[in-house]
Amino acid sequence: MCEDCCPDMEQTLFYILAAVTVVATVFAISEKHPVHAIVYLVTSFFALAALFYLLAAPLIAMFEVIIYAGAIMVLFMFVIMMLDLGHPENSARPGFWQWLPALLLAGATLVALGILMSNRISIPDKAAVVSIRDVAVMLFQKYGVAIEIISMQLLFAAVGAFYLGRRGKQ
Amino acid sequence: MMATDFWIALPLLLLAVGALVTLVVGAISRNDSSGYIIAIISALGAACCTLQAPPVGMVSTLGLSSTSTVRLFTSLFCLMAAAVLVLSKEYNKHGGNRGEEYPATILFTAFGMAALASATSLLTLFLGLEAMTFGFYILVASDLKREASVETGLKYLLIGALSSAFLAFGIALIYSVSGSLAITQAMQTTLAGSSVNPVAVAGWCFLLFGMAFKLSLVPAHLWTPDVYDGTPAPVTAFLSGGSKGASLLFLLILLPQAADAGMLRLPFWWFALLSMLIGNLSALRENRIRRLLAYSSIAHMGYVALALVAGSFSGYQAAAYYAVAYGVISLAAFGAIAVMERNGCGATLDDYRGRGARNPFASGVLTLALFALAGIPPTAGFTGKFLIFAATLKSGEMTLAIIGMLTVAVSIYYYLRVISALYFNTSEQTHQDQCTIGEVVVLSIASASVVLLGLFPARLLALLTFP
Amino acid sequence: MIVPLQHVLILASLLFCLGLVCVLIWRSNIIMLLIGIEIMLNAAMLVFVGGANHWGMADGQIFALMIMAMTSTEVSLALAMVVYLYRRRKSVDVDELTNQRPLGHTEASTDTAVSQQP
């Protein structure tokens, strides 16, 4: 990607965006107010989309912005607004004793993952560029069945939501 | 080539088209039973299609396989869907739960299971599992009259989404090591004995933890009793038999492809030990029959994990046999519970007192199913446990096998408690419950299969082949 | 590949753990629970995209795309259920679900689950 700029700059950009993603996510999960949490999360997803672009997946980057940051987060926002959940004052922020086991567990997982991942770099590194054409050809030829399954699932998401939302037809 | 593709995909097509037609017909006609009839016909049609062997075992263009194991499980899932539809028709009519969405969703769930069964890539496998689980989210919440049903659905959805996040992360790590989503290649690279990449180890940890949620193995089992308790009874039959069977099939598609699955022995060892102990001991002090069966299902998944510890061909075969047997047994058990609940039976053991006299047929089926779960010959439960313990002993896991047998002995106590409640307490009222013809046919076939599978396991075992 | 795959994996595991922390600490708030699961799935997508870049194959990107579609179905159904329950309950607290029992409590519950069947 991005042939006109030098690889050093791309690398620096990667680490900056990685930091933005992690920091925004930390803010999102520690935020008491759901609306603020979602705004932080949208920031994090934008940075993640830029990371996807740097990792030579422009299609996924676009869909990340359109579907995640656009549709799913707006859906959350819509439900929060509709149900008027934007007043967290009456609900308690999780205390230290709720944080502690979570942090311990996650810290242990992270340390284990770090040890597993850092002690050996044995994965062969071969560079190749995946174009959108490659993705499209593979998507509709090799993984045609997957498209059918996911489209049925999307249909039934609509069916299920309609079913749960109906009133009066009982 | 086109004809072969079509032939292999035919069961999937029938289920998908059946679900769509059910939705369309339900929107046009005011009568609910037309939707059920169309759904039953397409499920049975899909089951019939799988009986005929296709000309080739696998087509590369679609990435679907069609070995004898795949066809056996596909037809099992389709038949189970048809049976659950027959049971649900009366149950839902009685409970005032109307709508064509229910039969269509059952077909969609079976579609997910069939897609999982015939998958040859990790993507199709994962999506099949997710489609099936997604169908269950809707089915668990389908009883809109009761808030508890939707609550249970939401709870199941949150747990299911969490487990699919673990599963997706595990598959992602495995993919980042192997560079391929094809199951054979991914398994050969990531389960290659001692020289395995540490990232692959991490990937397998996440994948197994995600699957432990789906199979309700012990560190991830807490959702099971609540979900079994709050769900409409026919859906519980499908959930217990079908979803567990399909999740086991997920592992049975992956593991036999491995070059050396010795790495997974340890996690399965602990899963088996904890599930057998905690499942059976918690069931001892349970007074609600569905929660009791939920704990019993945790214990049974522990037995299956025991078969996976063995990691040999006979272990995989025993696990697959047990998946089939447990599916049929839980269909019989929860089918009988559905019939009794439709006739006004409550949820605790006390409500089941004297049911043996009021509803001899359903009580008989329930008794047979409980005998099978307890592992009493000549039922499928006995043969399955025999195969599992034989495979475990052959692989040298003496301690675990002995603990397993002791827990089986303990489990007989709580199954007998239910049976004694059914028969040895005569109630004052002697009015007879009603069973429809459909329920009688389904429960009779299920009970006959429980006995026949137990008596003649060789025919089934011959179909269960692993590479 | 602009950075080693290891760095992508470490970033992804950081994100996954943050998502896990979110799920564990906000156990009682369904919206925050779902957000935590979204973060975890995004970590999985990052691994897939990094892997696809590393191996030069499109498989990983397709898997990431499918994860996106799958989560959107799950979120829409979950939120439909939340709306349904909120209409009747005026609460989206997991602890208040199913007879005021938190997830996984095992004591015998009151008879609301089945006895309302006619």
Short mmCIF file of C-alpha atoms in Angstrom, two decimals, chain B:
data_model
loop_
_atom_site.label_atom_id
_atom_site.label_comp_id
_atom_site.label_asym_id
_atom_site.label_seq_id
_atom_site.Cartn_x
_atom_site.Cartn_y
_atom_site.Cartn_z
CA MET B 1 -19.32 -31.47 -12.35
CA MET B 2 -22.35 -29.25 -11.92
CA ALA B 3 -24.59 -32.23 -11.20
CA THR B 4 -22.23 -33.47 -8.48
CA ASP B 5 -22.07 -30.05 -6.85
CA PHE B 6 -25.83 -29.88 -6.84
CA TRP B 7 -26.17 -33.37 -5.43
CA ILE B 8 -23.85 -32.69 -2.50
CA ALA B 9 -25.44 -29.34 -1.71
CA LEU B 10 -28.99 -30.69 -2.03
CA PRO B 11 -29.72 -31.20 1.70
CA LEU B 12 -28.50 -27.69 2.45
CA LEU B 13 -30.56 -26.29 -0.41
CA LEU B 14 -33.69 -28.11 0.71
CA LEU B 15 -33.36 -26.81 4.26
CA ALA B 16 -32.68 -23.23 3.15
CA VAL B 17 -35.43 -23.17 0.53
CA GLY B 18 -37.79 -24.86 2.99
CA ALA B 19 -37.13 -22.11 5.54
CA LEU B 20 -37.77 -19.39 2.96
CA VAL B 21 -40.96 -21.05 1.68
CA THR B 22 -42.19 -21.44 5.26
CA LEU B 23 -41.69 -17.73 5.85
CA VAL B 24 -43.48 -16.78 2.62
CA VAL B 25 -46.39 -19.16 3.14
CA GLY B 26 -46.74 -18.00 6.74
CA ALA B 27 -47.02 -14.43 5.55
CA ILE B 28 -49.77 -15.35 3.09
CA SER B 29 -51.86 -17.88 4.97
CA ARG B 30 -53.51 -17.25 8.30
CA ASN B 31 -53.20 -20.88 9.32
CA ASP B 32 -50.13 -21.79 11.37
CA SER B 33 -50.10 -25.50 10.61
CA SER B 34 -49.26 -25.00 6.92
CA GLY B 35 -45.89 -23.58 7.94
CA TYR B 36 -45.20 -26.54 10.22
CA ILE B 37 -46.20 -29.03 7.51
CA ILE B 38 -43.93 -27.43 4.89
CA ALA B 39 -41.07 -27.33 7.38
CA ILE B 40 -41.52 -30.99 8.36
CA ILE B 41 -41.64 -32.05 4.72
CA SER B 42 -38.46 -30.18 3.82
CA ALA B 43 -36.60 -31.51 6.86
CA LEU B 44 -37.63 -35.07 6.01
CA GLY B 45 -36.77 -34.47 2.34
CA ALA B 46 -33.30 -33.27 3.29
CA ALA B 47 -32.85 -36.33 5.50
CA CYS B 48 -33.87 -38.60 2.60
CA CYS B 49 -31.38 -36.89 0.26
CA THR B 50 -28.51 -37.73 2.52
CA LEU B 51 -29.35 -41.44 2.50
CA GLN B 52 -28.31 -41.74 -1.14
CA ALA B 53 -24.53 -41.69 -1.48
CA PRO B 54 -23.34 -39.02 -3.90
CA PRO B 55 -20.96 -39.99 -6.70
CA VAL B 56 -17.93 -38.30 -5.11
CA GLY B 57 -16.90 -37.66 -1.53
CA MET B 58 -15.95 -34.02 -1.88
CA VAL B 59 -16.21 -31.22 -4.43
CA SER B 60 -13.51 -28.61 -4.48
CA THR B 61 -15.61 -25.89 -6.13
CA LEU B 62 -18.06 -25.68 -3.25
CA GLY B 63 -15.75 -26.89 -0.50
CA LEU B 64 -18.34 -29.32 0.85
CA SER B 65 -17.54 -32.88 1.81
CA SER B 66 -19.93 -35.78 1.88
CA THR B 67 -18.39 -38.74 3.65
CA SER B 68 -20.51 -41.35 5.40
CA THR B 69 -19.98 -39.63 8.78
CA VAL B 70 -21.11 -36.32 7.34
CA ARG B 71 -24.20 -37.85 5.81
CA LEU B 72 -25.05 -39.71 9.00
CA PHE B 73 -24.88 -36.54 11.09
CA THR B 74 -26.71 -34.44 8.49
CA SER B 75 -29.59 -36.89 8.36
CA LEU B 76 -29.61 -37.09 12.17
CA PHE B 77 -29.88 -33.30 12.44
CA CYS B 78 -32.63 -33.14 9.80
CA LEU B 79 -34.63 -35.92 11.41
CA MET B 80 -34.22 -34.29 14.80
CA ALA B 81 -35.48 -31.00 13.35
CA ALA B 82 -38.52 -32.80 11.92
CA ALA B 83 -39.21 -34.51 15.26
CA VAL B 84 -38.89 -31.24 17.16
CA LEU B 85 -41.27 -29.59 14.69
CA VAL B 86 -43.87 -32.30 15.29
CA LEU B 87 -43.52 -31.91 19.07
CA SER B 88 -43.56 -28.11 18.90
CA LYS B 89 -46.72 -27.92 16.80
CA GLU B 90 -48.96 -29.07 19.63
CA TYR B 91 -46.84 -27.49 22.38
CA ASN B 92 -46.90 -24.06 20.78
CA LYS B 93 -50.57 -24.25 19.92
CA HIS B 94 -51.26 -25.01 23.54
CA GLY B 95 -48.95 -22.28 24.81
CA GLY B 96 -50.49 -19.70 22.48
CA ASN B 97 -47.19 -19.17 20.71
CA ARG B 98 -48.11 -18.45 17.12
CA GLY B 99 -46.19 -17.51 14.02
CA GLU B 100 -44.39 -19.00 11.05
CA GLU B 101 -41.04 -17.72 12.31
CA TYR B 102 -40.69 -20.65 14.69
CA PRO B 103 -40.73 -23.51 12.12
CA ALA B 104 -38.60 -21.46 9.72
CA THR B 105 -36.01 -20.87 12.44
CA ILE B 106 -35.90 -24.58 13.28
CA LEU B 107 -35.09 -25.28 9.62
CA PHE B 108 -32.46 -22.53 9.64
CA THR B 109 -30.86 -24.07 12.72
CA ALA B 110 -30.76 -27.44 11.01
CA PHE B 111 -29.26 -25.69 7.97
CA GLY B 112 -26.45 -24.35 10.14
CA MET B 113 -25.83 -27.82 11.57
CA ALA B 114 -25.77 -29.40 8.11
CA ALA B 115 -23.37 -26.72 6.84
CA LEU B 116 -21.09 -27.37 9.81
CA ALA B 117 -21.19 -31.11 9.16
CA SER B 118 -20.08 -30.83 5.53
CA ALA B 119 -17.48 -28.10 6.02
CA THR B 120 -13.95 -28.52 4.69
CA SER B 121 -12.65 -25.07 5.61
CA LEU B 122 -12.45 -23.38 8.99
CA LEU B 123 -14.59 -20.53 7.66
CA THR B 124 -17.55 -22.72 6.72
CA LEU B 125 -17.14 -24.68 9.93
CA PHE B 126 -17.21 -21.54 12.07
CA LEU B 127 -20.09 -19.97 10.17
CA GLY B 128 -22.10 -23.19 10.35
CA LEU B 129 -21.64 -23.31 14.12
CA GLU B 130 -22.54 -19.64 14.44
CA ALA B 131 -25.63 -20.01 12.23
CA MET B 132 -26.81 -22.89 14.37
CA THR B 133 -26.21 -20.99 17.60
CA PHE B 134 -27.93 -17.95 16.14
CA GLY B 135 -30.99 -20.04 15.33
CA PHE B 136 -31.02 -21.20 18.93
CA TYR B 137 -30.89 -17.63 20.25
CA ILE B 138 -34.18 -16.98 18.47
CA LEU B 139 -35.71 -20.34 19.42
CA VAL B 140 -34.82 -20.01 23.11
CA ALA B 141 -36.48 -16.59 23.16
CA SER B 142 -39.43 -17.75 21.04
CA ASP B 143 -42.03 -17.90 23.78
CA LEU B 144 -43.01 -14.24 23.79
CA LYS B 145 -45.78 -14.79 26.32
CA ARG B 146 -43.24 -15.47 29.04
CA GLU B 147 -40.65 -12.86 29.82
CA ALA B 148 -38.45 -15.60 31.26
CA SER B 149 -38.04 -17.11 27.81
CA VAL B 150 -36.69 -13.89 26.27
CA GLU B 151 -34.48 -13.31 29.30
CA THR B 152 -33.04 -16.77 28.89
CA GLY B 153 -32.55 -16.05 25.19
CA LEU B 154 -30.62 -12.88 25.96
CA LYS B 155 -28.50 -14.67 28.52
CA TYR B 156 -27.78 -17.47 26.06
CA LEU B 157 -26.95 -14.91 23.38
CA LEU B 158 -24.44 -13.09 25.58
CA ILE B 159 -22.74 -16.36 26.54
CA GLY B 160 -22.83 -17.56 22.94
CA ALA B 161 -21.36 -14.30 21.61
CA LEU B 162 -18.60 -14.45 24.21
CA SER B 163 -17.75 -18.02 23.26
CA SER B 164 -17.76 -17.16 19.56
CA ALA B 165 -15.32 -14.33 20.28
CA PHE B 166 -12.97 -16.84 21.91
CA LEU B 167 -13.50 -19.25 19.03
CA ALA B 168 -12.84 -16.59 16.40
CA PHE B 169 -9.67 -15.43 18.14
CA GLY B 170 -8.46 -19.02 18.42
CA ILE B 171 -9.12 -19.72 14.75
CA ALA B 172 -7.43 -16.42 13.87
CA LEU B 173 -4.25 -17.41 15.72
CA ILE B 174 -4.31 -20.84 14.11
CA TYR B 175 -4.72 -19.20 10.71
CA SER B 176 -1.85 -16.78 11.37
CA VAL B 177 0.40 -19.80 11.94
CA SER B 178 -0.79 -22.11 9.20
CA GLY B 179 -1.64 -19.54 6.52
CA SER B 180 -4.55 -21.59 5.32
CA LEU B 181 -8.17 -22.03 6.28
CA ALA B 182 -8.36 -25.53 4.80
CA ILE B 183 -8.97 -27.84 7.75
CA THR B 184 -6.49 -30.54 6.76
CA GLN B 185 -3.62 -28.13 6.22
CA ALA B 186 -4.38 -26.03 9.32
CA MET B 187 -4.54 -29.10 11.54
CA GLN B 188 -1.37 -30.63 10.08
CA THR B 189 0.57 -27.43 10.79
CA THR B 190 -0.79 -26.52 14.19
CA LEU B 191 -1.05 -29.98 15.79
CA ALA B 192 2.27 -31.41 14.72
CA GLY B 193 3.55 -32.93 17.94
CA SER B 194 6.50 -31.40 19.75
CA SER B 195 7.75 -28.83 17.23
CA VAL B 196 4.60 -26.78 17.31
CA ASN B 197 4.58 -23.00 17.14
CA PRO B 198 3.72 -21.24 20.45
CA VAL B 199 1.16 -19.06 18.70
CA ALA B 200 -0.63 -22.21 17.63
CA VAL B 201 -0.68 -23.36 21.26
CA ALA B 202 -2.32 -20.07 22.23
CA GLY B 203 -4.78 -20.49 19.35
CA TRP B 204 -5.78 -23.95 20.51
CA CYS B 205 -6.26 -22.70 24.09
CA PHE B 206 -8.73 -20.08 22.90
CA LEU B 207 -10.47 -22.48 20.52
CA LEU B 208 -10.91 -25.11 23.21
CA PHE B 209 -12.17 -22.56 25.72
CA GLY B 210 -14.73 -21.33 23.19
CA MET B 211 -15.82 -24.89 22.51
CA ALA B 212 -16.04 -25.59 26.24
CA PHE B 213 -18.73 -22.90 26.37
CA LYS B 214 -20.64 -24.48 23.50
CA LEU B 215 -20.35 -27.97 24.97
CA SER B 216 -20.88 -26.72 28.56
CA LEU B 217 -17.73 -28.39 29.83
CA VAL B 218 -16.94 -27.47 33.38
CA PRO B 219 -15.13 -24.20 33.70
CA ALA B 220 -17.69 -22.77 31.25
CA HIS B 221 -20.83 -24.66 32.21
CA LEU B 222 -22.71 -22.20 34.44
CA TRP B 223 -25.18 -21.09 31.77
CA THR B 224 -26.55 -24.58 31.11
CA PRO B 225 -29.08 -25.06 33.95
CA ASP B 226 -30.59 -21.61 33.51
CA VAL B 227 -30.95 -22.00 29.75
CA TYR B 228 -32.42 -25.51 30.00
CA ASP B 229 -34.86 -24.27 32.62
CA GLY B 230 -36.17 -21.21 30.83
CA THR B 231 -36.56 -22.58 27.31
CA PRO B 232 -39.69 -24.09 25.72
CA ALA B 233 -39.41 -27.88 26.14
CA PRO B 234 -39.18 -28.91 22.43
CA VAL B 235 -36.43 -26.34 21.93
CA THR B 236 -34.59 -27.82 24.91
CA ALA B 237 -34.78 -31.21 23.17
CA PHE B 238 -33.20 -29.69 20.06
CA LEU B 239 -30.68 -27.67 22.07
CA SER B 240 -29.58 -30.61 24.16
CA GLY B 241 -29.43 -33.15 21.36
CA GLY B 242 -28.66 -31.13 18.27
CA SER B 243 -26.46 -28.31 19.49
CA LYS B 244 -24.27 -30.57 21.61
CA GLY B 245 -24.05 -33.08 18.76
CA ALA B 246 -23.05 -30.40 16.26
CA SER B 247 -20.47 -28.87 18.62
CA LEU B 248 -18.97 -32.31 19.15
CA LEU B 249 -18.93 -32.82 15.41
CA PHE B 250 -17.00 -29.54 15.16
CA LEU B 251 -14.23 -31.06 17.26
CA LEU B 252 -14.51 -34.42 15.50
CA ILE B 253 -13.98 -32.74 12.13
CA LEU B 254 -10.87 -30.94 13.38
CA LEU B 255 -9.08 -33.38 15.67
CA PRO B 256 -8.77 -36.54 13.51
CA GLN B 257 -7.00 -34.45 10.84
CA ALA B 258 -4.20 -33.62 13.26
CA ALA B 259 -0.75 -35.09 12.78
CA ASP B 260 -0.41 -35.53 16.53
CA ALA B 261 -3.06 -34.28 18.92
CA GLY B 262 -1.10 -35.16 22.06
CA MET B 263 -0.94 -31.48 23.02
CA LEU B 264 -4.70 -31.45 23.62
CA ARG B 265 -4.66 -34.41 25.96
CA LEU B 266 -4.12 -32.30 29.07
CA PRO B 267 -6.99 -29.80 28.60
CA PHE B 268 -9.40 -32.59 27.71
CA TRP B 269 -8.22 -34.53 30.78
CA TRP B 270 -9.21 -31.65 33.07
CA PHE B 271 -12.43 -30.92 31.18
CA ALA B 272 -13.41 -34.58 31.52
CA LEU B 273 -12.54 -34.86 35.20
CA LEU B 274 -14.22 -31.62 36.31
CA SER B 275 -17.31 -32.06 34.13
CA MET B 276 -17.95 -35.61 35.29
CA LEU B 277 -17.50 -34.74 38.97
CA ILE B 278 -19.25 -31.36 39.12
CA GLY B 279 -22.03 -32.31 36.70
CA ASN B 280 -23.01 -35.45 38.57
CA LEU B 281 -22.57 -34.03 42.07
CA SER B 282 -24.62 -30.91 41.31
CA ALA B 283 -27.38 -33.02 39.83
CA LEU B 284 -27.68 -34.96 43.08
CA ARG B 285 -29.22 -32.05 44.98
CA GLU B 286 -31.36 -30.65 42.18
CA ASN B 287 -35.11 -30.68 42.50
CA ARG B 288 -36.20 -29.23 39.18
CA ILE B 289 -36.20 -31.89 36.52
CA ARG B 290 -34.85 -29.72 33.70
CA ARG B 291 -31.99 -28.39 35.79
CA LEU B 292 -31.28 -31.98 36.79
CA LEU B 293 -31.07 -32.98 33.12
CA ALA B 294 -28.90 -29.92 32.43
CA TYR B 295 -26.36 -31.04 35.03
CA SER B 296 -26.62 -34.54 33.63
CA SER B 297 -25.79 -33.14 30.18
CA ILE B 298 -22.68 -31.46 31.64
CA ALA B 299 -21.67 -34.84 33.02
CA HIS B 300 -22.32 -36.53 29.68
CA MET B 301 -20.16 -34.02 27.86
CA GLY B 302 -17.52 -34.92 30.43
CA TYR B 303 -17.74 -38.55 29.30
CA VAL B 304 -17.33 -37.44 25.70
CA ALA B 305 -14.27 -35.36 26.65
CA LEU B 306 -12.97 -38.58 28.20
CA ALA B 307 -13.24 -40.23 24.80
CA LEU B 308 -11.36 -37.29 23.27
CA VAL B 309 -8.57 -37.68 25.84
CA ALA B 310 -7.90 -41.07 24.30
CA GLY B 311 -7.24 -39.27 21.02
CA SER B 312 -7.21 -42.49 19.06
CA PHE B 313 -9.46 -43.69 16.26
CA SER B 314 -11.56 -45.71 18.69
CA GLY B 315 -11.83 -42.65 20.98
CA TYR B 316 -13.12 -40.46 18.16
CA GLN B 317 -15.49 -43.21 17.08
CA ALA B 318 -16.81 -43.59 20.63
CA ALA B 319 -17.29 -39.81 20.90
CA ALA B 320 -19.18 -39.71 17.61
CA TYR B 321 -21.33 -42.68 18.64
CA TYR B 322 -22.08 -40.94 21.92
CA ALA B 323 -23.02 -37.73 20.13
CA VAL B 324 -25.61 -39.65 18.07
CA ALA B 325 -26.84 -41.65 21.07
CA TYR B 326 -27.07 -38.61 23.34
CA GLY B 327 -28.99 -36.72 20.64
CA VAL B 328 -31.61 -39.45 20.35
CA ILE B 329 -31.85 -39.96 24.12
CA SER B 330 -32.31 -36.28 24.91
CA LEU B 331 -34.90 -36.01 22.14
CA ALA B 332 -36.84 -38.79 23.87
CA ALA B 333 -36.39 -37.32 27.36
CA PHE B 334 -37.27 -33.73 26.56
CA GLY B 335 -39.97 -34.84 24.11
CA ALA B 336 -41.66 -36.71 26.95
CA ILE B 337 -41.22 -33.69 29.23
CA ALA B 338 -42.78 -31.49 26.52
CA VAL B 339 -45.82 -33.77 26.34
CA MET B 340 -46.23 -33.72 30.11
CA GLU B 341 -45.76 -29.96 30.39
CA ARG B 342 -48.34 -29.42 27.69
CA ASN B 343 -50.74 -31.33 29.94
CA GLY B 344 -50.05 -28.97 32.81
CA CYS B 345 -47.18 -30.62 34.60
CA GLY B 346 -44.94 -28.34 36.65
CA ALA B 347 -41.19 -28.16 36.79
CA THR B 348 -40.19 -29.75 40.09
CA LEU B 349 -39.91 -33.41 40.94
CA ASP B 350 -42.97 -33.08 43.17
CA ASP B 351 -45.05 -32.15 40.13
CA TYR B 352 -43.97 -35.40 38.49
CA ARG B 353 -45.35 -37.54 41.30
CA GLY B 354 -47.95 -39.95 40.02
CA ARG B 355 -47.46 -38.99 36.38
CA GLY B 356 -46.80 -42.64 35.62
CA ALA B 357 -50.48 -43.36 36.15
CA ARG B 358 -51.76 -40.20 34.48
CA ASN B 359 -49.66 -40.40 31.36
CA PRO B 360 -48.28 -43.93 31.01
CA PHE B 361 -46.89 -43.42 27.50
CA ALA B 362 -44.85 -40.26 28.13
CA SER B 363 -43.70 -41.57 31.50
CA GLY B 364 -42.58 -44.80 29.88
CA VAL B 365 -40.55 -42.91 27.28
CA LEU B 366 -39.03 -40.67 29.96
CA THR B 367 -38.16 -43.72 32.06
CA LEU B 368 -36.47 -45.41 29.12
CA ALA B 369 -34.51 -42.23 28.35
CA LEU B 370 -33.40 -41.92 31.98
CA PHE B 371 -32.32 -45.57 32.01
CA ALA B 372 -30.32 -44.83 28.87
CA LEU B 373 -28.72 -41.75 30.46
CA ALA B 374 -27.87 -43.82 33.53
CA GLY B 375 -26.20 -46.33 31.23
CA ILE B 376 -28.33 -49.40 31.87
CA PRO B 377 -28.25 -52.08 29.15
CA PRO B 378 -29.57 -52.70 26.52
CA THR B 379 -29.87 -48.99 25.72
CA ALA B 380 -27.65 -46.76 23.60
CA GLY B 381 -26.41 -45.03 26.73
CA PHE B 382 -24.86 -48.26 27.96
CA THR B 383 -23.18 -49.07 24.64
CA GLY B 384 -21.87 -45.52 24.33
CA LYS B 385 -20.38 -45.53 27.81
CA PHE B 386 -18.92 -48.97 27.19
CA LEU B 387 -17.20 -47.75 24.00
CA ILE B 388 -15.88 -44.63 25.74
CA PHE B 389 -14.46 -46.47 28.73
CA ALA B 390 -13.00 -49.18 26.49
CA ALA B 391 -11.22 -46.53 24.39
CA THR B 392 -9.97 -44.72 27.49
CA LEU B 393 -8.64 -47.87 29.11
CA LYS B 394 -6.93 -48.85 25.86
CA SER B 395 -5.16 -45.49 25.78
CA GLY B 396 -3.87 -46.02 29.33
CA GLU B 397 -5.88 -43.40 31.24
CA MET B 398 -6.68 -45.78 34.07
CA THR B 399 -7.35 -43.21 36.83
CA LEU B 400 -9.71 -41.10 34.78
CA ALA B 401 -11.63 -44.12 33.54
CA ILE B 402 -12.15 -45.38 37.09
CA ILE B 403 -13.31 -41.94 38.29
CA GLY B 404 -15.66 -41.85 35.31
CA MET B 405 -17.16 -45.23 36.16
CA LEU B 406 -17.66 -44.18 39.78
CA THR B 407 -19.49 -41.03 38.70
CA VAL B 408 -21.69 -43.12 36.41
CA ALA B 409 -22.59 -45.23 39.43
CA VAL B 410 -23.39 -42.10 41.44
CA SER B 411 -25.53 -40.72 38.61
CA ILE B 412 -27.85 -43.74 38.73
CA TYR B 413 -29.15 -42.45 42.07
CA TYR B 414 -30.60 -39.20 40.77
CA TYR B 415 -32.08 -40.78 37.66
CA LEU B 416 -33.82 -43.31 39.86
CA ARG B 417 -35.15 -40.47 42.01
CA VAL B 418 -37.06 -39.15 39.00
CA ILE B 419 -38.31 -42.60 38.06
CA SER B 420 -39.48 -43.30 41.60
CA ALA B 421 -41.30 -39.99 41.65
CA LEU B 422 -43.03 -41.00 38.43
CA TYR B 423 -44.25 -44.40 39.57
CA PHE B 424 -44.14 -44.93 43.30
CA ASN B 425 -46.36 -42.05 44.39
CA THR B 426 -49.93 -42.49 43.32
CA SER B 427 -51.78 -39.23 43.01
CA GLU B 428 -55.41 -38.78 43.92
CA GLN B 429 -56.61 -37.70 40.49
CA THR B 430 -56.73 -40.41 37.87
CA HIS B 431 -57.66 -38.42 34.81
CA GLN B 432 -55.70 -39.39 31.71
CA ASP B 433 -53.50 -37.03 29.71
CA GLN B 434 -53.87 -36.71 25.95
CA CYS B 435 -51.14 -37.43 23.41
CA THR B 436 -51.52 -36.54 19.74
CA ILE B 437 -50.66 -39.06 17.02
CA GLY B 438 -47.62 -37.03 15.97
CA GLU B 439 -46.19 -37.03 19.49
CA VAL B 440 -46.79 -40.78 19.85
CA VAL B 441 -45.05 -41.49 16.53
CA VAL B 442 -42.03 -39.27 17.29
CA LEU B 443 -41.53 -40.53 20.82
CA SER B 444 -41.97 -44.17 19.72
CA ILE B 445 -39.35 -43.78 16.98
CA ALA B 446 -36.98 -42.07 19.41
CA SER B 447 -37.42 -44.81 22.05
CA ALA B 448 -37.03 -47.56 19.45
CA SER B 449 -33.79 -45.93 18.23
CA VAL B 450 -32.49 -45.71 21.80
CA VAL B 451 -32.89 -49.47 22.15
CA LEU B 452 -31.85 -50.41 18.61
CA LEU B 453 -28.70 -48.26 18.71
CA GLY B 454 -27.79 -49.94 21.95
CA LEU B 455 -28.39 -53.46 20.66
CA PHE B 456 -26.86 -53.11 17.20
CA PRO B 457 -24.08 -50.52 17.37
CA ALA B 458 -22.01 -52.17 14.63
CA ARG B 459 -24.05 -50.72 11.74
CA LEU B 460 -23.64 -47.20 13.09
CA LEU B 461 -19.97 -47.62 13.95
CA ALA B 462 -19.27 -48.81 10.40
CA LEU B 463 -20.52 -45.44 9.13
CA LEU B 464 -18.32 -43.44 11.50
CA THR B 465 -15.01 -43.27 9.70
CA PHE B 466 -12.27 -40.76 10.40
CA PRO B 467 -9.14 -40.13 8.36
#
